[in-house]
Amino acid sequence: MDKKRSVGILATGSYTPERVLSNFDLEKMVETTDEWIVSRTGIRERRICSAEQASSDLAYEAAKKALARANISAEQLDMIIVATVTPDMMFPSTACILQNKLGAKRAAALDVSAACTGFLYGITTAAQFISNGLYKYVLVVGVETLSKITNYKDRNTCVLFGDGAGAAVIGEVREGFGFQSFELGADGAGGELLCLPAGGSRIPASSETVANDLHYLSMAGGEVFKFAVRVMNSATEAVLAKAGVERANIDLLVPHQANKRIIDSAVQRFGLSEDKVAINLDRYGNMSSASIPVALDEAIAAGRVKEGDNVILVGFGGGLTWGATLLKWSTTPAEGSGQ
């Protein structure tokens, strides 16, 4: 193997469905109000896929944009990693389905199930393959169709979630840039706090599980909130320490978009101004593994990410899981990498 290489994000892409489900729409469906939802979560609307759309369809749209911006073809991909908790089906993997849609005939393909932290688990995995010289290009997609597993009779959860996809092409960048540090973690003891109870080998699908709404996501909101505040701060601190970067030198924080109050706690802790935080949950809600890549893609499109910026991606979710990474931003390929 060659010496370890500098690895970064070469390009991003995102896709959200056309249908908008606003808080006012939800007022007609469950006992809630726009004021209640906004004051407790910061969410005003979310995107909902059509009955015909599956996660691979959303992933395909985001992936096409990322590949075009990276100026590489699907045939050049060595691996596809799809982070999702709403796969098209139990198997084959959504990554294999996406591989076929893209025509990425050379690419290995696998799914990652780490809920809202899935994209971070995916890019951390991708970076190791490229850093060690085994692969040249890896496509990582975070995608969810959470509307398919949301109970729209449960006012505590149906106000939170939306559908979308975000993609990133991971490859070698110029020396010293790209990923500077990673932090991943899990606490399986808290698994039941956020889960989809039925449909697996523990509780197989049956008429009883359907009748008892066990195929909808279940969440202990208060406990998850406390966990999220704690680990988002600690994971951010960890990647700063590993990279030797001071809080004052954070140029952009891209957090998982779950709740405005969780994000506000991090903003206060790290003394960040609004222009240094990417927030879009008011328009999309919680898109689980898609939330970080979609927010990053929109920040890039808005000109909020510049060459050399210190960018932190941080998330938390079911598992329970958490993760973060710090990048010294550059989309410039390494010299001689031959895109």
mmCIF file of C-alpha atoms in Angstrom:
data_model
loop_
_atom_site.group_PDB
_atom_site.id
_atom_site.type_symbol
_atom_site.label_atom_id
_atom_site.label_comp_id
_atom_site.label_asym_id
_atom_site.label_seq_id
_atom_site.Cartn_x
_atom_site.Cartn_y
_atom_site.Cartn_z
ATOM 1 C CA MET A 1 0.000 0.000 0.000
ATOM 2 C CA ASP A 2 1.026 3.623 -0.598
ATOM 3 C CA LYS A 3 1.456 6.038 2.290
ATOM 4 C CA LYS A 4 -1.790 7.375 3.713
ATOM 5 C CA ARG A 5 -3.419 9.978 1.526
ATOM 6 C CA SER A 6 -5.339 13.151 2.313
ATOM 7 C CA VAL A 7 -9.026 12.449 1.772
ATOM 8 C CA GLY A 8 -11.941 14.840 1.478
ATOM 9 C CA ILE A 9 -15.307 15.540 -0.077
ATOM 10 C CA LEU A 10 -14.904 16.269 -3.788
ATOM 11 C CA ALA A 11 -18.535 17.196 -4.444
ATOM 12 C CA THR A 12 -22.026 16.984 -2.989
ATOM 13 C CA GLY A 13 -25.589 16.732 -4.243
ATOM 14 C CA SER A 14 -29.036 16.651 -2.679
ATOM 15 C CA TYR A 15 -32.645 15.954 -3.512
ATOM 16 C CA THR A 16 -35.899 16.524 -1.639
ATOM 17 C CA PRO A 17 -39.364 15.538 -2.871
ATOM 18 C CA GLU A 18 -41.751 18.155 -4.239
ATOM 19 C CA ARG A 19 -44.613 17.656 -1.793
ATOM 20 C CA VAL A 20 -44.517 20.004 1.204
ATOM 21 C CA LEU A 21 -46.271 19.035 4.456
ATOM 22 C CA SER A 22 -46.607 22.172 6.566
ATOM 23 C CA ASN A 23 -47.457 22.549 10.231
ATOM 24 C CA PHE A 24 -50.827 23.911 9.146
ATOM 25 C CA ASP A 25 -51.450 20.690 7.213
ATOM 26 C CA LEU A 26 -50.653 18.718 10.350
ATOM 27 C CA GLU A 27 -53.115 20.829 12.351
ATOM 28 C CA LYS A 28 -55.830 19.180 10.248
ATOM 29 C CA MET A 29 -54.482 15.687 10.909
ATOM 30 C CA VAL A 30 -53.630 15.597 14.628
ATOM 31 C CA GLU A 31 -54.187 17.713 17.726
ATOM 32 C CA THR A 32 -51.332 20.206 17.349
ATOM 33 C CA THR A 33 -50.610 23.774 16.299
ATOM 34 C CA ASP A 34 -47.986 25.563 14.247
ATOM 35 C CA GLU A 35 -46.984 27.576 17.327
ATOM 36 C CA TRP A 36 -46.519 24.423 19.425
ATOM 37 C CA ILE A 37 -44.351 22.709 16.781
ATOM 38 C CA VAL A 38 -42.198 25.758 16.028
ATOM 39 C CA SER A 39 -41.622 26.660 19.684
ATOM 40 C CA ARG A 40 -40.532 23.120 20.607
ATOM 41 C CA THR A 41 -38.666 22.032 17.478
ATOM 42 C CA GLY A 42 -38.091 24.943 15.089
ATOM 43 C CA ILE A 43 -39.734 22.964 12.270
ATOM 44 C CA ARG A 44 -42.255 24.681 9.969
ATOM 45 C CA GLU A 45 -42.545 22.184 7.111
ATOM 46 C CA ARG A 46 -41.076 18.984 5.747
ATOM 47 C CA ARG A 47 -40.888 17.189 2.374
ATOM 48 C CA ILE A 48 -42.832 13.976 1.746
ATOM 49 C CA CYS A 49 -42.138 11.503 -1.052
ATOM 50 C CA SER A 50 -44.858 10.120 -3.293
ATOM 51 C CA ALA A 51 -46.362 6.678 -2.798
ATOM 52 C CA GLU A 52 -44.332 5.467 -5.786
ATOM 53 C CA GLN A 53 -40.954 6.764 -4.567
ATOM 54 C CA ALA A 54 -38.567 4.572 -2.590
ATOM 55 C CA SER A 55 -35.315 5.544 -0.907
ATOM 56 C CA SER A 56 -33.235 4.438 -3.907
ATOM 57 C CA ASP A 57 -35.159 6.866 -6.135
ATOM 58 C CA LEU A 58 -34.276 9.827 -3.911
ATOM 59 C CA ALA A 59 -30.688 8.580 -3.565
ATOM 60 C CA TYR A 60 -30.354 8.354 -7.357
ATOM 61 C CA GLU A 61 -31.285 12.015 -7.854
ATOM 62 C CA ALA A 62 -28.809 13.228 -5.216
ATOM 63 C CA ALA A 63 -26.054 10.912 -6.477
ATOM 64 C CA LYS A 64 -26.366 12.117 -10.067
ATOM 65 C CA LYS A 65 -25.795 15.706 -8.959
ATOM 66 C CA ALA A 66 -22.777 14.813 -6.830
ATOM 67 C CA LEU A 67 -21.149 12.797 -9.609
ATOM 68 C CA ALA A 68 -21.705 15.565 -12.149
ATOM 69 C CA ARG A 69 -20.162 18.162 -9.847
ATOM 70 C CA ALA A 70 -17.188 15.889 -9.152
ATOM 71 C CA ASN A 71 -16.795 15.442 -12.902
ATOM 72 C CA ILE A 72 -16.584 11.673 -12.648
ATOM 73 C CA SER A 73 -18.757 8.954 -14.133
ATOM 74 C CA ALA A 74 -20.600 6.240 -12.243
ATOM 75 C CA GLU A 75 -18.295 3.720 -13.893
ATOM 76 C CA GLN A 76 -15.351 5.268 -12.049
ATOM 77 C CA LEU A 77 -16.821 4.555 -8.620
ATOM 78 C CA ASP A 78 -15.090 1.874 -6.567
ATOM 79 C CA MET A 79 -17.717 1.673 -3.833
ATOM 80 C CA ILE A 80 -21.204 2.920 -2.954
ATOM 81 C CA ILE A 81 -22.253 3.281 0.681
ATOM 82 C CA VAL A 82 -25.885 4.091 1.425
ATOM 83 C CA ALA A 83 -26.787 5.177 4.948
ATOM 84 C CA THR A 84 -30.471 4.587 5.634
ATOM 85 C CA VAL A 85 -32.987 3.132 8.093
ATOM 86 C CA THR A 86 -35.676 3.100 5.402
ATOM 87 C CA PRO A 87 -34.198 0.779 2.765
ATOM 88 C CA ASP A 88 -36.224 -0.170 -0.303
ATOM 89 C CA MET A 89 -36.446 -3.664 1.201
ATOM 90 C CA MET A 90 -34.622 -5.831 3.735
ATOM 91 C CA PHE A 91 -32.406 -7.142 0.942
ATOM 92 C CA PRO A 92 -30.847 -6.581 -1.507
ATOM 93 C CA SER A 93 -29.234 -3.484 -0.067
ATOM 94 C CA THR A 94 -30.397 -0.091 -1.249
ATOM 95 C CA ALA A 95 -26.759 0.481 -2.259
ATOM 96 C CA CYS A 96 -26.986 -2.441 -4.704
ATOM 97 C CA ILE A 97 -30.239 -1.066 -6.109
ATOM 98 C CA LEU A 98 -28.608 2.356 -6.486
ATOM 99 C CA GLN A 99 -25.539 0.798 -8.104
ATOM 100 C CA ASN A 100 -27.773 -0.664 -10.795
ATOM 101 C CA LYS A 101 -29.702 2.593 -11.321
ATOM 102 C CA LEU A 102 -26.444 4.508 -11.771
ATOM 103 C CA GLY A 103 -24.752 1.880 -13.922
ATOM 104 C CA ALA A 104 -21.790 1.795 -11.521
ATOM 105 C CA LYS A 105 -20.743 -1.674 -12.623
ATOM 106 C CA ARG A 106 -17.315 -1.659 -10.895
ATOM 107 C CA ALA A 107 -18.544 -0.514 -7.506
ATOM 108 C CA ALA A 108 -18.867 -2.623 -4.386
ATOM 109 C CA ALA A 109 -22.050 -1.719 -2.543
ATOM 110 C CA LEU A 110 -23.292 -1.857 1.039
ATOM 111 C CA ASP A 111 -25.800 -0.222 3.369
ATOM 112 C CA VAL A 112 -25.006 1.327 6.752
ATOM 113 C CA SER A 113 -27.674 1.371 9.468
ATOM 114 C CA ALA A 114 -26.772 3.982 12.075
ATOM 115 C CA ALA A 115 -29.936 6.105 11.898
ATOM 116 C CA CYS A 116 -29.263 9.854 11.973
ATOM 117 C CA THR A 117 -25.514 9.240 12.337
ATOM 118 C CA GLY A 118 -25.455 7.040 9.247
ATOM 119 C CA PHE A 119 -23.904 9.544 6.851
ATOM 120 C CA LEU A 120 -21.027 10.163 9.279
ATOM 121 C CA TYR A 121 -20.444 6.421 9.676
ATOM 122 C CA GLY A 122 -20.498 6.179 5.877
ATOM 123 C CA ILE A 123 -17.972 8.902 5.126
ATOM 124 C CA THR A 124 -15.679 7.708 7.914
ATOM 125 C CA THR A 125 -15.699 4.231 6.367
ATOM 126 C CA ALA A 126 -15.171 5.596 2.855
ATOM 127 C CA ALA A 127 -12.218 7.699 3.953
ATOM 128 C CA GLN A 128 -10.325 4.653 5.241
ATOM 129 C CA PHE A 129 -10.540 2.839 1.891
ATOM 130 C CA ILE A 130 -9.187 5.887 0.050
ATOM 131 C CA SER A 131 -6.582 6.861 2.631
ATOM 132 C CA ASN A 132 -5.030 3.402 2.421
ATOM 133 C CA GLY A 133 -4.998 3.440 -1.374
ATOM 134 C CA LEU A 134 -7.433 0.553 -1.849
ATOM 135 C CA TYR A 135 -10.060 2.702 -3.624
ATOM 136 C CA LYS A 136 -10.037 6.003 -5.501
ATOM 137 C CA TYR A 137 -13.672 7.174 -5.423
ATOM 138 C CA VAL A 138 -16.453 6.267 -3.013
ATOM 139 C CA LEU A 139 -19.995 7.585 -3.218
ATOM 140 C CA VAL A 140 -21.731 8.008 0.140
ATOM 141 C CA VAL A 141 -25.464 8.723 0.244
ATOM 142 C CA GLY A 142 -27.639 9.484 3.252
ATOM 143 C CA VAL A 143 -31.267 8.892 2.306
ATOM 144 C CA GLU A 144 -34.558 8.453 4.122
ATOM 145 C CA THR A 145 -38.234 8.066 3.333
ATOM 146 C CA LEU A 146 -39.310 8.406 6.950
ATOM 147 C CA SER A 147 -42.875 9.240 5.958
ATOM 148 C CA LYS A 148 -43.228 5.522 5.170
ATOM 149 C CA ILE A 149 -42.659 4.573 8.832
ATOM 150 C CA THR A 150 -44.214 7.589 10.569
ATOM 151 C CA ASN A 151 -47.544 7.271 12.370
ATOM 152 C CA TYR A 152 -49.555 10.322 11.342
ATOM 153 C CA LYS A 153 -51.898 9.739 14.262
ATOM 154 C CA ASP A 154 -49.074 10.250 16.781
ATOM 155 C CA ARG A 155 -48.665 13.985 17.298
ATOM 156 C CA ASN A 156 -45.401 13.546 19.211
ATOM 157 C CA THR A 157 -43.522 12.010 16.272
ATOM 158 C CA CYS A 158 -45.343 12.904 13.051
ATOM 159 C CA VAL A 159 -44.395 16.581 13.364
ATOM 160 C CA LEU A 160 -40.680 15.772 13.342
ATOM 161 C CA PHE A 161 -39.775 13.764 10.271
ATOM 162 C CA GLY A 162 -39.355 14.306 6.538
ATOM 163 C CA ASP A 163 -37.875 12.687 3.439
ATOM 164 C CA GLY A 164 -34.762 13.511 1.428
ATOM 165 C CA ALA A 165 -31.331 12.458 0.186
ATOM 166 C CA GLY A 166 -27.831 13.909 0.263
ATOM 167 C CA ALA A 167 -24.755 12.519 -1.492
ATOM 168 C CA ALA A 168 -21.006 13.077 -1.392
ATOM 169 C CA VAL A 169 -18.180 11.852 -3.606
ATOM 170 C CA ILE A 170 -15.201 11.023 -1.408
ATOM 171 C CA GLY A 171 -11.712 11.071 -2.906
ATOM 172 C CA GLU A 172 -8.114 12.168 -2.505
ATOM 173 C CA VAL A 173 -7.531 15.905 -2.042
ATOM 174 C CA ARG A 174 -4.359 17.947 -1.852
ATOM 175 C CA GLU A 175 -2.033 17.173 1.017
ATOM 176 C CA GLY A 176 -3.017 18.544 4.413
ATOM 177 C CA PHE A 177 -6.628 19.194 3.480
ATOM 178 C CA GLY A 178 -9.794 17.119 3.814
ATOM 179 C CA PHE A 179 -10.680 15.042 6.855
ATOM 180 C CA GLN A 180 -8.587 15.971 9.874
ATOM 181 C CA SER A 181 -10.276 13.879 12.568
ATOM 182 C CA PHE A 182 -13.186 11.529 13.220
ATOM 183 C CA GLU A 183 -15.249 10.534 16.248
ATOM 184 C CA LEU A 184 -17.770 7.690 16.214
ATOM 185 C CA GLY A 185 -19.635 6.155 19.121
ATOM 186 C CA ALA A 186 -22.555 3.993 20.145
ATOM 187 C CA ASP A 187 -24.537 3.048 23.239
ATOM 188 C CA GLY A 188 -26.666 0.018 22.453
ATOM 189 C CA ALA A 189 -28.173 0.110 25.949
ATOM 190 C CA GLY A 190 -30.338 2.973 24.708
ATOM 191 C CA GLY A 191 -31.508 1.183 21.575
ATOM 192 C CA GLU A 192 -35.158 0.970 22.613
ATOM 193 C CA LEU A 193 -35.374 4.749 23.037
ATOM 194 C CA LEU A 194 -35.589 5.172 19.258
ATOM 195 C CA CYS A 195 -36.523 2.137 17.202
ATOM 196 C CA LEU A 196 -38.817 0.441 14.708
ATOM 197 C CA PRO A 197 -40.205 -2.408 16.851
ATOM 198 C CA ALA A 198 -41.487 -4.920 14.270
ATOM 199 C CA GLY A 199 -40.517 -6.307 10.896
ATOM 200 C CA GLY A 200 -37.222 -7.938 11.860
ATOM 201 C CA SER A 201 -36.368 -11.370 13.251
ATOM 202 C CA ARG A 202 -37.255 -10.374 16.833
ATOM 203 C CA ILE A 203 -40.869 -9.483 15.994
ATOM 204 C CA PRO A 204 -41.643 -10.676 12.462
ATOM 205 C CA ALA A 205 -44.421 -9.003 10.531
ATOM 206 C CA SER A 206 -47.900 -10.338 11.229
ATOM 207 C CA SER A 207 -51.480 -9.119 11.221
ATOM 208 C CA GLU A 208 -51.091 -8.409 14.943
ATOM 209 C CA THR A 209 -47.975 -6.250 14.516
ATOM 210 C CA VAL A 210 -49.715 -4.225 11.830
ATOM 211 C CA ALA A 211 -52.858 -3.826 13.944
ATOM 212 C CA ASN A 212 -50.755 -2.659 16.898
ATOM 213 C CA ASP A 213 -48.841 -0.026 14.874
ATOM 214 C CA LEU A 214 -45.511 -1.742 15.503
ATOM 215 C CA HIS A 215 -44.209 -0.912 12.026
ATOM 216 C CA TYR A 216 -44.055 2.792 12.866
ATOM 217 C CA LEU A 217 -41.024 4.362 14.515
ATOM 218 C CA SER A 218 -41.134 4.659 18.294
ATOM 219 C CA MET A 219 -39.275 7.347 20.235
ATOM 220 C CA ALA A 220 -38.882 8.343 23.877
ATOM 221 C CA GLY A 221 -38.481 12.009 23.028
ATOM 222 C CA GLY A 222 -37.321 13.376 26.371
ATOM 223 C CA GLU A 223 -34.575 10.810 26.853
ATOM 224 C CA VAL A 224 -33.349 11.155 23.261
ATOM 225 C CA PHE A 225 -33.249 14.946 23.654
ATOM 226 C CA LYS A 226 -30.993 14.751 26.720
ATOM 227 C CA PHE A 227 -28.718 12.235 25.000
ATOM 228 C CA ALA A 228 -28.519 14.391 21.877
ATOM 229 C CA VAL A 229 -27.495 17.576 23.683
ATOM 230 C CA ARG A 230 -24.771 15.725 25.568
ATOM 231 C CA VAL A 231 -23.191 13.794 22.703
ATOM 232 C CA MET A 232 -23.397 16.544 20.098
ATOM 233 C CA ASN A 233 -21.274 18.738 22.331
ATOM 234 C CA SER A 234 -18.852 15.971 23.362
ATOM 235 C CA ALA A 235 -18.376 14.674 19.798
ATOM 236 C CA THR A 236 -17.645 18.196 18.560
ATOM 237 C CA GLU A 237 -15.134 18.714 21.375
ATOM 238 C CA ALA A 238 -13.490 15.391 20.487
ATOM 239 C CA VAL A 239 -12.832 16.158 16.813
ATOM 240 C CA LEU A 240 -11.553 19.638 17.697
ATOM 241 C CA ALA A 241 -9.106 18.152 20.211
ATOM 242 C CA LYS A 242 -7.921 15.400 17.853
ATOM 243 C CA ALA A 243 -7.284 17.928 15.072
ATOM 244 C CA GLY A 244 -5.723 20.510 17.384
ATOM 245 C CA VAL A 245 -8.227 23.183 16.337
ATOM 246 C CA GLU A 246 -9.582 25.816 18.746
ATOM 247 C CA ARG A 247 -13.302 26.527 19.076
ATOM 248 C CA ALA A 248 -12.743 30.039 17.779
ATOM 249 C CA ASN A 249 -11.456 28.610 14.502
ATOM 250 C CA ILE A 250 -14.668 26.788 13.558
ATOM 251 C CA ASP A 251 -15.818 28.289 10.244
ATOM 252 C CA LEU A 252 -18.970 26.212 9.778
ATOM 253 C CA LEU A 253 -20.837 23.724 11.962
ATOM 254 C CA VAL A 254 -23.203 21.383 10.101
ATOM 255 C CA PRO A 255 -25.238 19.575 12.752
ATOM 256 C CA HIS A 256 -27.873 16.896 12.423
ATOM 257 C CA GLN A 257 -31.181 18.713 11.968
ATOM 258 C CA ALA A 258 -33.347 17.210 14.709
ATOM 259 C CA ASN A 259 -34.395 20.064 16.959
ATOM 260 C CA LYS A 260 -33.536 23.763 17.025
ATOM 261 C CA ARG A 261 -33.085 23.692 20.802
ATOM 262 C CA ILE A 262 -30.410 20.984 20.496
ATOM 263 C CA ILE A 263 -28.559 23.027 17.893
ATOM 264 C CA ASP A 264 -28.891 26.178 20.009
ATOM 265 C CA SER A 265 -27.184 24.425 22.920
ATOM 266 C CA ALA A 266 -24.149 23.707 20.749
ATOM 267 C CA VAL A 267 -24.118 27.230 19.329
ATOM 268 C CA GLN A 268 -24.072 28.650 22.849
ATOM 269 C CA ARG A 269 -21.431 26.215 24.091
ATOM 270 C CA PHE A 270 -19.026 26.938 21.244
ATOM 271 C CA GLY A 271 -19.754 30.664 20.994
ATOM 272 C CA LEU A 272 -20.778 30.512 17.349
ATOM 273 C CA SER A 273 -22.602 33.200 15.410
ATOM 274 C CA GLU A 274 -25.546 32.280 13.163
ATOM 275 C CA ASP A 275 -23.464 32.646 10.006
ATOM 276 C CA LYS A 276 -21.256 29.782 11.225
ATOM 277 C CA VAL A 277 -24.063 27.235 11.609
ATOM 278 C CA ALA A 278 -25.972 25.467 8.828
ATOM 279 C CA ILE A 279 -29.651 25.173 9.741
ATOM 280 C CA ASN A 280 -32.424 24.043 7.417
ATOM 281 C CA LEU A 281 -34.693 21.967 9.682
ATOM 282 C CA ASP A 282 -37.367 24.677 9.495
ATOM 283 C CA ARG A 283 -37.909 23.616 5.861
ATOM 284 C CA TYR A 284 -37.196 19.882 6.019
ATOM 285 C CA GLY A 285 -37.619 18.616 9.572
ATOM 286 C CA ASN A 286 -35.544 15.644 10.679
ATOM 287 C CA MET A 287 -34.416 13.646 7.628
ATOM 288 C CA SER A 288 -32.269 11.292 9.710
ATOM 289 C CA SER A 289 -29.185 10.202 7.722
ATOM 290 C CA ALA A 290 -30.011 12.696 4.936
ATOM 291 C CA SER A 291 -30.062 15.787 7.132
ATOM 292 C CA ILE A 292 -26.308 16.475 7.363
ATOM 293 C CA PRO A 293 -25.471 15.968 3.656
ATOM 294 C CA VAL A 294 -28.479 18.030 2.526
ATOM 295 C CA ALA A 295 -27.536 20.866 4.899
ATOM 296 C CA LEU A 296 -23.912 20.692 3.739
ATOM 297 C CA ASP A 297 -24.915 20.725 0.069
ATOM 298 C CA GLU A 298 -27.128 23.775 0.590
ATOM 299 C CA ALA A 299 -24.378 25.584 2.521
ATOM 300 C CA ILE A 300 -21.938 24.955 -0.337
ATOM 301 C CA ALA A 301 -24.478 26.173 -2.903
ATOM 302 C CA ALA A 302 -24.989 29.343 -0.859
ATOM 303 C CA GLY A 303 -21.243 30.088 -0.887
ATOM 304 C CA ARG A 304 -20.861 29.516 2.835
ATOM 305 C CA VAL A 305 -17.935 27.067 2.503
ATOM 306 C CA LYS A 306 -14.559 28.326 1.312
ATOM 307 C CA GLU A 307 -11.222 26.685 0.584
ATOM 308 C CA GLY A 308 -9.340 26.119 3.836
ATOM 309 C CA ASP A 309 -12.382 26.507 6.118
ATOM 310 C CA ASN A 310 -12.656 24.338 9.212
ATOM 311 C CA VAL A 311 -15.974 22.517 8.756
ATOM 312 C CA ILE A 312 -17.478 20.227 11.400
ATOM 313 C CA LEU A 313 -20.196 17.681 10.647
ATOM 314 C CA VAL A 314 -21.837 16.259 13.785
ATOM 315 C CA GLY A 315 -24.785 13.982 14.390
ATOM 316 C CA PHE A 316 -26.579 11.641 16.786
ATOM 317 C CA GLY A 317 -29.404 9.171 16.465
ATOM 318 C CA GLY A 318 -30.932 5.771 17.028
ATOM 319 C CA GLY A 319 -28.689 2.971 18.138
ATOM 320 C CA LEU A 320 -27.960 5.027 20.094
ATOM 321 C CA THR A 321 -25.164 6.399 17.918
ATOM 322 C CA TRP A 322 -23.177 9.574 17.484
ATOM 323 C CA GLY A 323 -20.379 10.868 15.311
ATOM 324 C CA ALA A 324 -18.461 13.884 14.070
ATOM 325 C CA THR A 325 -15.719 14.806 11.658
ATOM 326 C CA LEU A 326 -13.637 17.916 11.079
ATOM 327 C CA LEU A 327 -12.504 18.850 7.577
ATOM 328 C CA LYS A 328 -10.072 21.452 6.371
ATOM 329 C CA TRP A 329 -12.202 22.171 3.354
ATOM 330 C CA SER A 330 -10.924 21.593 -0.163
ATOM 331 C CA THR A 331 -12.574 20.092 -3.207
ATOM 332 C CA THR A 332 -9.332 20.339 -5.169
ATOM 333 C CA PRO A 333 -8.213 16.808 -6.183
ATOM 334 C CA ALA A 334 -4.731 15.734 -5.236
ATOM 335 C CA GLU A 335 -2.118 16.531 -7.843
ATOM 336 C CA GLY A 336 -1.875 13.645 -10.251
ATOM 337 C CA SER A 337 -5.072 11.973 -9.035
ATOM 338 C CA GLY A 338 -6.364 12.207 -12.596
ATOM 339 C CA GLN A 339 -10.065 12.879 -12.302
#
